[in-house]
Short mmCIF file of C-alpha atoms in Angstrom, two decimals:
data_model
loop_
_atom_site.label_atom_id
_atom_site.label_comp_id
_atom_site.label_asym_id
_atom_site.label_seq_id
_atom_site.Cartn_x
_atom_site.Cartn_y
_atom_site.Cartn_z
CA MET A 30 119.34 64.71 7.21
CA ASN A 31 118.26 67.82 9.10
CA GLU A 32 114.84 67.63 7.49
CA LEU A 33 114.41 64.04 8.64
CA ILE A 34 115.45 64.93 12.18
CA ASP A 35 113.04 67.88 12.20
CA ARG A 36 110.21 65.63 11.05
CA LEU A 37 111.07 62.95 13.60
CA GLU A 38 110.92 65.46 16.44
CA ARG A 39 107.78 67.12 15.14
CA GLN A 40 105.82 63.97 14.30
CA GLY A 41 107.30 61.47 16.76
CA GLY A 42 108.05 59.05 13.95
CA LEU A 43 109.12 58.47 10.36
CA SER A 44 108.36 55.96 7.63
CA GLU A 45 110.41 52.80 7.43
CA GLN A 46 112.26 54.12 4.37
CA GLU A 47 113.02 57.38 6.16
CA TYR A 48 114.49 55.53 9.13
CA VAL A 49 116.72 53.60 6.73
CA ALA A 50 117.87 56.90 5.22
CA LEU A 51 118.49 58.42 8.65
CA ILE A 52 120.62 55.44 9.70
CA HIS A 53 122.43 54.96 6.38
CA GLY A 54 123.21 58.63 6.01
CA ARG A 55 124.40 59.31 9.54
CA ASN A 56 127.53 61.39 10.05
CA GLU A 57 129.12 63.42 12.81
CA GLU A 58 126.86 66.39 12.13
CA SER A 59 123.60 64.42 12.20
CA ALA A 60 124.75 62.62 15.35
CA ARG A 61 125.51 65.96 17.03
CA ILE A 62 122.11 67.41 16.10
CA LEU A 63 120.26 64.30 17.26
CA ARG A 64 122.18 64.29 20.53
CA GLN A 65 121.40 67.94 21.22
CA ARG A 66 117.70 67.55 20.37
CA ALA A 67 117.41 64.37 22.44
CA ALA A 68 119.08 66.01 25.43
CA ALA A 69 116.67 68.95 25.25
CA VAL A 70 113.63 66.66 25.06
CA ARG A 71 114.81 64.56 28.01
CA GLN A 72 115.46 67.75 29.99
CA MET A 73 111.93 68.95 29.24
CA HIS A 74 110.32 65.81 30.67
CA TYR A 75 112.75 64.57 33.32
CA GLY A 76 115.17 67.41 34.02
CA ASN A 77 118.60 66.23 35.15
CA ASP A 78 117.21 63.22 37.01
CA VAL A 79 118.60 59.75 36.40
CA TYR A 80 116.70 56.79 37.85
CA LEU A 81 118.47 53.80 39.34
CA ARG A 82 117.09 50.27 39.21
CA GLY A 83 118.66 47.65 41.47
CA LEU A 84 119.27 44.62 39.28
CA ILE A 85 119.04 41.16 40.87
CA GLU A 86 120.06 38.38 38.47
CA PHE A 87 118.47 35.54 40.42
CA THR A 88 118.91 32.53 38.11
CA ASN A 89 121.05 31.71 35.10
CA TYR A 90 119.15 28.55 34.21
CA CYS A 91 117.24 28.98 30.96
CA LYS A 92 115.24 26.62 28.75
CA ASN A 93 115.92 28.75 25.66
CA ASP A 94 118.83 28.37 23.27
CA CYS A 95 119.29 31.84 21.75
CA TYR A 96 122.41 31.76 19.60
CA TYR A 97 123.89 34.96 21.09
CA CYS A 98 123.29 34.34 24.80
CA GLY A 99 125.88 32.99 27.21
CA ILE A 100 123.31 31.32 29.47
CA ARG A 101 121.61 29.42 26.60
CA CYS A 102 120.61 25.91 27.62
CA SER A 103 123.17 24.27 25.28
CA ASN A 104 126.13 26.05 26.86
CA ARG A 105 127.72 23.38 29.06
CA LYS A 106 130.50 25.69 30.23
CA VAL A 107 128.19 27.84 32.35
CA GLU A 108 128.31 27.34 36.11
CA ARG A 109 124.60 27.41 36.90
CA TYR A 110 123.07 28.96 40.02
CA ARG A 111 119.76 29.92 41.57
CA LEU A 112 119.40 32.43 44.37
CA THR A 113 116.98 31.45 47.12
CA GLU A 114 114.02 33.65 47.95
CA GLU A 115 115.82 34.69 51.13
CA GLN A 116 118.92 35.72 49.18
CA ILE A 117 116.78 37.81 46.83
CA LEU A 118 115.05 39.52 49.75
CA ASP A 119 118.45 40.17 51.34
CA CYS A 120 119.52 41.90 48.11
CA CYS A 121 116.40 44.07 48.29
CA GLN A 122 117.13 44.94 51.92
CA VAL A 123 120.65 46.06 51.00
CA GLY A 124 119.36 47.97 48.00
CA TYR A 125 116.68 49.75 49.98
CA GLY A 126 119.28 50.93 52.46
CA LEU A 127 121.34 52.30 49.55
CA GLY A 128 118.37 54.30 48.25
CA TYR A 129 116.97 52.05 45.51
CA ARG A 130 113.22 52.29 45.02
CA THR A 131 112.98 49.87 42.09
CA PHE A 132 114.10 46.25 42.10
CA VAL A 133 114.54 44.37 38.83
CA LEU A 134 114.26 40.59 39.10
CA GLN A 135 115.94 39.21 35.99
CA GLY A 136 116.64 35.63 35.08
CA GLY A 137 116.46 32.96 32.44
CA GLU A 138 113.27 31.05 31.79
CA ASP A 139 113.84 28.62 34.65
CA SER A 140 111.23 25.90 35.28
CA GLN A 141 112.27 25.64 38.94
CA TYR A 142 111.23 29.25 39.50
CA THR A 143 107.54 28.51 38.97
CA PRO A 144 104.91 31.24 38.47
CA GLU A 145 103.75 30.59 42.04
CA ARG A 146 107.25 31.13 43.47
CA ILE A 147 107.65 34.40 41.59
CA GLU A 148 104.16 35.54 42.63
CA ASN A 149 105.03 34.88 46.27
CA LEU A 150 108.33 36.72 45.88
CA VAL A 151 106.62 39.78 44.37
CA ARG A 152 104.08 39.83 47.21
CA GLN A 153 106.82 39.67 49.83
CA ILE A 154 108.78 42.51 48.24
CA LYS A 155 105.69 44.72 47.93
CA THR A 156 104.71 43.97 51.54
CA ARG A 157 108.12 44.75 53.00
CA TRP A 158 108.95 47.72 50.79
CA SER A 159 105.57 49.11 49.74
CA ASP A 160 107.05 52.33 48.32
CA CYS A 161 109.14 50.42 45.80
CA ALA A 162 108.43 49.28 42.26
CA VAL A 163 109.06 45.72 41.13
CA THR A 164 110.22 45.05 37.58
CA LEU A 165 110.21 41.51 36.24
CA SER A 166 112.33 40.25 33.34
CA VAL A 167 111.82 36.51 33.07
CA GLY A 168 110.91 36.02 29.45
CA GLU A 169 107.86 34.73 27.62
CA GLN A 170 104.93 33.58 29.76
CA PRO A 171 101.22 32.90 29.24
CA GLU A 172 98.92 35.91 29.60
CA GLU A 173 97.34 34.50 32.76
CA VAL A 174 100.77 34.29 34.42
CA TYR A 175 101.59 37.89 33.55
CA ARG A 176 98.19 38.91 34.94
CA CYS A 177 98.75 36.98 38.16
CA TRP A 178 102.10 38.68 38.75
CA PHE A 179 100.59 42.09 37.98
CA GLU A 180 97.83 41.50 40.52
CA ALA A 181 100.48 40.44 43.04
CA GLY A 182 102.06 43.90 42.68
CA ALA A 183 104.58 43.77 39.83
CA ASN A 184 104.71 47.18 38.15
CA ARG A 185 106.95 46.78 35.12
CA TYR A 186 108.09 44.09 32.73
CA LEU A 187 111.13 44.03 30.46
CA LEU A 188 111.00 41.78 27.40
CA ARG A 189 113.44 42.76 24.68
CA HIS A 190 112.12 41.74 21.30
CA GLU A 191 115.75 41.64 19.94
CA THR A 192 114.66 42.09 16.32
CA ALA A 193 111.39 42.91 14.54
CA ASP A 194 112.47 41.24 11.31
CA SER A 195 111.24 37.63 11.10
CA GLU A 196 114.13 36.44 8.90
CA HIS A 197 116.67 38.09 11.17
CA TYR A 198 114.92 36.61 14.22
CA ARG A 199 115.45 33.15 12.72
CA GLN A 200 119.19 33.86 12.36
CA LEU A 201 119.39 34.52 16.09
CA HIS A 202 117.07 31.86 17.54
CA PRO A 203 116.26 28.16 17.07
CA GLU A 204 113.04 27.02 15.40
CA ARG A 205 111.14 26.43 18.62
CA GLN A 206 111.24 30.15 19.47
CA SER A 207 109.12 32.58 17.48
CA LEU A 208 108.91 36.31 16.95
CA GLU A 209 105.12 35.99 16.80
CA ASN A 210 104.96 34.67 20.36
CA ARG A 211 107.37 37.35 21.53
CA MET A 212 105.15 40.05 20.09
CA GLU A 213 102.00 38.50 21.56
CA CYS A 214 103.67 38.60 24.98
CA LEU A 215 104.51 42.29 24.58
CA ARG A 216 100.95 43.10 23.53
CA ASN A 217 99.58 41.16 26.50
CA LEU A 218 101.84 43.03 28.91
CA LYS A 219 100.63 46.36 27.58
CA LYS A 220 97.00 45.23 27.75
CA ILE A 221 97.32 44.09 31.37
CA GLY A 222 98.73 47.46 32.41
CA TYR A 223 102.42 46.89 33.02
CA GLN A 224 104.91 49.62 32.31
CA THR A 225 106.29 47.60 29.44
CA GLY A 226 109.82 47.55 28.06
CA CYS A 227 111.03 46.17 24.75
CA GLY A 228 114.37 46.61 23.00
CA PHE A 229 117.04 45.14 20.77
CA MET A 230 120.74 44.52 20.28
CA VAL A 231 122.64 47.01 18.13
CA GLY A 232 125.06 45.47 15.65
CA ALA A 233 123.80 41.90 15.96
CA PRO A 234 124.98 39.54 13.20
CA GLY A 235 122.79 39.92 10.12
CA GLN A 236 121.49 43.32 11.17
CA GLY A 237 121.57 46.35 8.89
CA ALA A 238 119.69 49.61 8.49
CA ALA A 239 116.63 47.77 7.13
CA GLN A 240 116.34 45.61 10.25
CA LEU A 241 116.90 48.57 12.56
CA ALA A 242 114.19 50.53 10.74
CA LYS A 243 111.75 47.68 11.45
CA ASP A 244 112.74 47.79 15.11
CA LEU A 245 111.99 51.50 15.25
CA MET A 246 108.65 51.01 13.50
CA LEU A 247 107.72 48.32 16.02
CA ILE A 248 108.65 50.55 18.95
CA HIS A 249 106.54 53.36 17.54
CA GLU A 250 103.60 50.99 17.14
CA LEU A 251 103.92 49.45 20.61
CA GLN A 252 104.52 52.76 22.46
CA PRO A 253 106.37 51.09 25.35
CA GLU A 254 107.16 52.92 28.58
CA MET A 255 110.72 51.60 28.48
CA VAL A 256 113.15 50.74 25.68
CA GLY A 257 116.38 48.88 26.38
CA ILE A 258 118.99 48.86 23.64
CA GLY A 259 122.66 48.03 23.87
CA PRO A 260 125.48 46.92 21.61
CA PHE A 261 125.72 43.27 20.67
CA ILE A 262 128.69 41.80 22.53
CA PRO A 263 129.71 38.23 21.64
CA GLN A 264 129.98 35.49 24.24
CA LYS A 265 132.77 33.10 23.34
CA ASP A 266 130.87 29.89 24.10
CA THR A 267 127.93 30.60 21.77
CA PRO A 268 127.45 30.02 18.02
CA LEU A 269 127.92 33.77 17.46
CA GLY A 270 130.93 34.04 19.75
CA GLN A 271 133.36 35.02 16.99
CA GLU A 272 131.20 37.77 15.48
CA PRO A 273 132.23 41.44 15.83
CA ALA A 274 130.60 43.54 18.53
CA GLY A 275 128.19 46.37 17.86
CA THR A 276 129.51 49.93 18.00
CA LEU A 277 129.21 52.71 20.52
CA GLU A 278 128.57 55.21 17.73
CA LEU A 279 125.47 53.52 16.30
CA THR A 280 124.06 52.71 19.75
CA LEU A 281 124.27 56.35 20.82
CA TYR A 282 122.71 57.46 17.53
CA LEU A 283 119.76 55.13 18.05
CA LEU A 284 119.32 56.21 21.67
CA SER A 285 118.84 59.77 20.46
CA ILE A 286 116.38 58.68 17.77
CA ILE A 287 114.31 56.76 20.33
CA ARG A 288 114.26 59.73 22.71
CA LEU A 289 112.85 61.96 19.96
CA MET A 290 110.37 59.26 18.95
CA LEU A 291 109.13 58.68 22.52
CA PRO A 292 109.89 61.88 24.49
CA GLN A 293 108.78 60.47 27.85
CA VAL A 294 110.31 57.00 27.51
CA LEU A 295 112.45 55.50 30.27
CA LEU A 296 115.69 54.82 28.43
CA PRO A 297 118.62 52.99 30.07
CA ALA A 298 122.28 53.66 29.53
CA THR A 299 123.09 49.97 29.69
CA THR A 300 125.89 48.00 31.29
CA ALA A 301 126.76 46.77 27.79
CA LEU A 302 127.50 50.38 26.79
CA GLY A 303 129.88 50.63 29.73
CA THR A 304 131.46 47.36 28.67
CA ILE A 305 132.43 48.48 25.15
CA HIS A 306 133.65 51.94 26.23
CA PRO A 307 134.98 53.22 29.60
CA GLN A 308 132.56 56.16 29.50
CA GLY A 309 129.80 54.35 27.64
CA ARG A 310 127.08 54.92 30.21
CA GLU A 311 127.93 58.59 30.59
CA LEU A 312 127.80 59.02 26.81
CA GLY A 313 124.47 57.21 26.79
CA LEU A 314 123.05 59.73 29.26
CA LEU A 315 124.31 62.60 27.13
CA ALA A 316 122.59 61.00 24.10
CA GLY A 317 119.17 60.98 25.79
CA ALA A 318 119.11 58.09 28.28
CA ASN A 319 117.82 58.62 31.83
CA VAL A 320 118.06 55.22 33.59
CA CYS A 321 120.94 53.10 34.93
CA MET A 322 120.74 49.60 36.35
CA PRO A 323 123.54 48.84 38.82
CA ASN A 324 123.89 45.27 40.06
CA LEU A 325 122.54 44.18 43.44
CA SER A 326 123.28 40.49 42.91
CA PRO A 327 125.67 38.80 45.35
CA VAL A 328 129.24 39.22 44.11
CA GLU A 329 129.84 35.47 44.02
CA VAL A 330 127.27 34.93 41.25
CA ARG A 331 127.80 37.99 39.06
CA GLN A 332 130.37 36.46 36.74
CA LYS A 333 128.11 33.44 36.26
CA TYR A 334 125.36 35.57 34.70
CA ALA A 335 127.45 35.92 31.56
CA LEU A 336 125.08 36.94 28.79
CA TYR A 337 128.17 38.34 27.01
CA ASP A 338 131.91 38.53 27.63
CA ASN A 339 133.86 41.07 29.71
CA LYS A 340 130.83 42.41 31.58
CA ILE A 341 131.77 45.21 33.96
CA CYS A 342 131.06 45.56 37.70
CA THR A 343 131.18 41.83 38.44
CA GLY A 344 133.53 42.19 41.41
CA GLU A 345 132.06 45.17 43.23
CA GLU A 346 129.85 45.08 46.31
CA ALA A 347 126.46 46.78 45.94
CA ALA A 348 127.55 49.88 47.87
CA GLU A 349 130.68 50.28 45.73
CA CYS A 350 128.59 49.90 42.58
CA VAL A 351 126.13 52.64 43.46
CA GLN A 352 128.79 55.04 44.75
CA CYS A 353 130.84 54.63 41.58
CA LEU A 354 127.82 55.06 39.36
CA ARG A 355 126.59 58.10 41.27
CA ARG A 356 129.96 59.80 40.71
CA ARG A 357 129.85 58.94 37.02
CA ILE A 358 126.34 60.33 36.66
CA GLU A 359 127.25 63.55 38.45
CA SER A 360 130.41 63.95 36.36
CA VAL A 361 128.32 64.65 33.25
CA GLY A 362 125.87 67.02 34.92
CA PHE A 363 123.09 64.70 36.09
CA GLN A 364 121.79 63.69 39.50
CA VAL A 365 120.45 60.44 40.93
CA ALA A 366 116.75 60.84 41.74
CA ALA A 367 115.63 59.19 44.98
CA THR A 368 112.30 58.04 43.52
CA ARG A 369 110.74 54.99 41.87
CA GLY A 370 111.20 56.71 38.53
CA ASP A 371 107.88 55.75 36.98
CA HIS A 372 106.94 56.75 33.46
CA VAL A 373 105.29 60.18 33.44
CA ASN A 374 101.98 58.87 32.11
CA LYS A 375 101.80 56.11 34.73
CA ARG A 376 102.36 58.62 37.50
CA LYS A 377 99.48 60.70 36.15
CA GLU A 378 97.20 57.67 35.83
CA GLU A 379 97.85 56.60 39.40
CA GLY A 380 97.47 60.15 40.68
CA LYS A 381 100.52 59.98 42.88
CA LEU A 382 104.21 60.75 42.92
CA TYR A 383 106.41 58.24 44.72
CA VAL A 384 109.38 59.35 46.75
#
């Protein structure tokens, strides 16, 4: 195992079979070594800084029917909502006052939030808060729509691929959704110039070491600026609602692998990690993560954006959220950085450092 870890750090990647071996053969010792190596690499590129992204979950309407997702279109038990543009801008105003310099607009694929509405929203945010980054996470769109939003000022785009294995993808999604289209979207985002984020669920039904190895190979090929992984957590009103959740142990192990694979990647310690373990986000940071995404959404809608069950921080005001998270981050030796937190290469390309 040590030889595989050495090669991963030295080369920035392994073969698919080697990833399978690294995952299959994991133990406490290999996890400790990976964690230490990942922490050193993160320290080299980002120091003790942790970047906050203010998450605004602006609509839970979605045309898709993913079998694992609580806001899938077939779930009749969801209380649907849409924030207005003014509500979203109010969230940004609150977030800016709390020190956020990145806003993440996340929602289902909602036909009422047309490309033109989102373009206008991005332009308003960039006009009012020009020193902030805008991240979009609104699913699969045509290339021309992605390009329009980029030209309006959007900086980053999150589109988790969920699995790189076509057979596994079919176990998680209905026929009308395709892995091929998902991958084309990710390639288009990279081509346009977004800081692009992909990612997957850990411990999803039907997933084993072979599927995870394909995920890692895809990430190495794509070279994204961001990778979001978190444990699968079932949502009771979905077809996969009775399946077991993914584990903290394997999620942390994979976070460390991804940090060694992509030393400069922006790597979140997700809310899902904090949901399956009281110190999940802190452990994620210690395993190599350097991003957290506290919720800026109005408290009255947070429980309605139920991608999975038992989600944390649904009852806290934005100020309480950030104060709590700041204390947690500092408790394990890190500090919240008051910057946009761009990927190192993007900062170099643009020739500027944002504060």
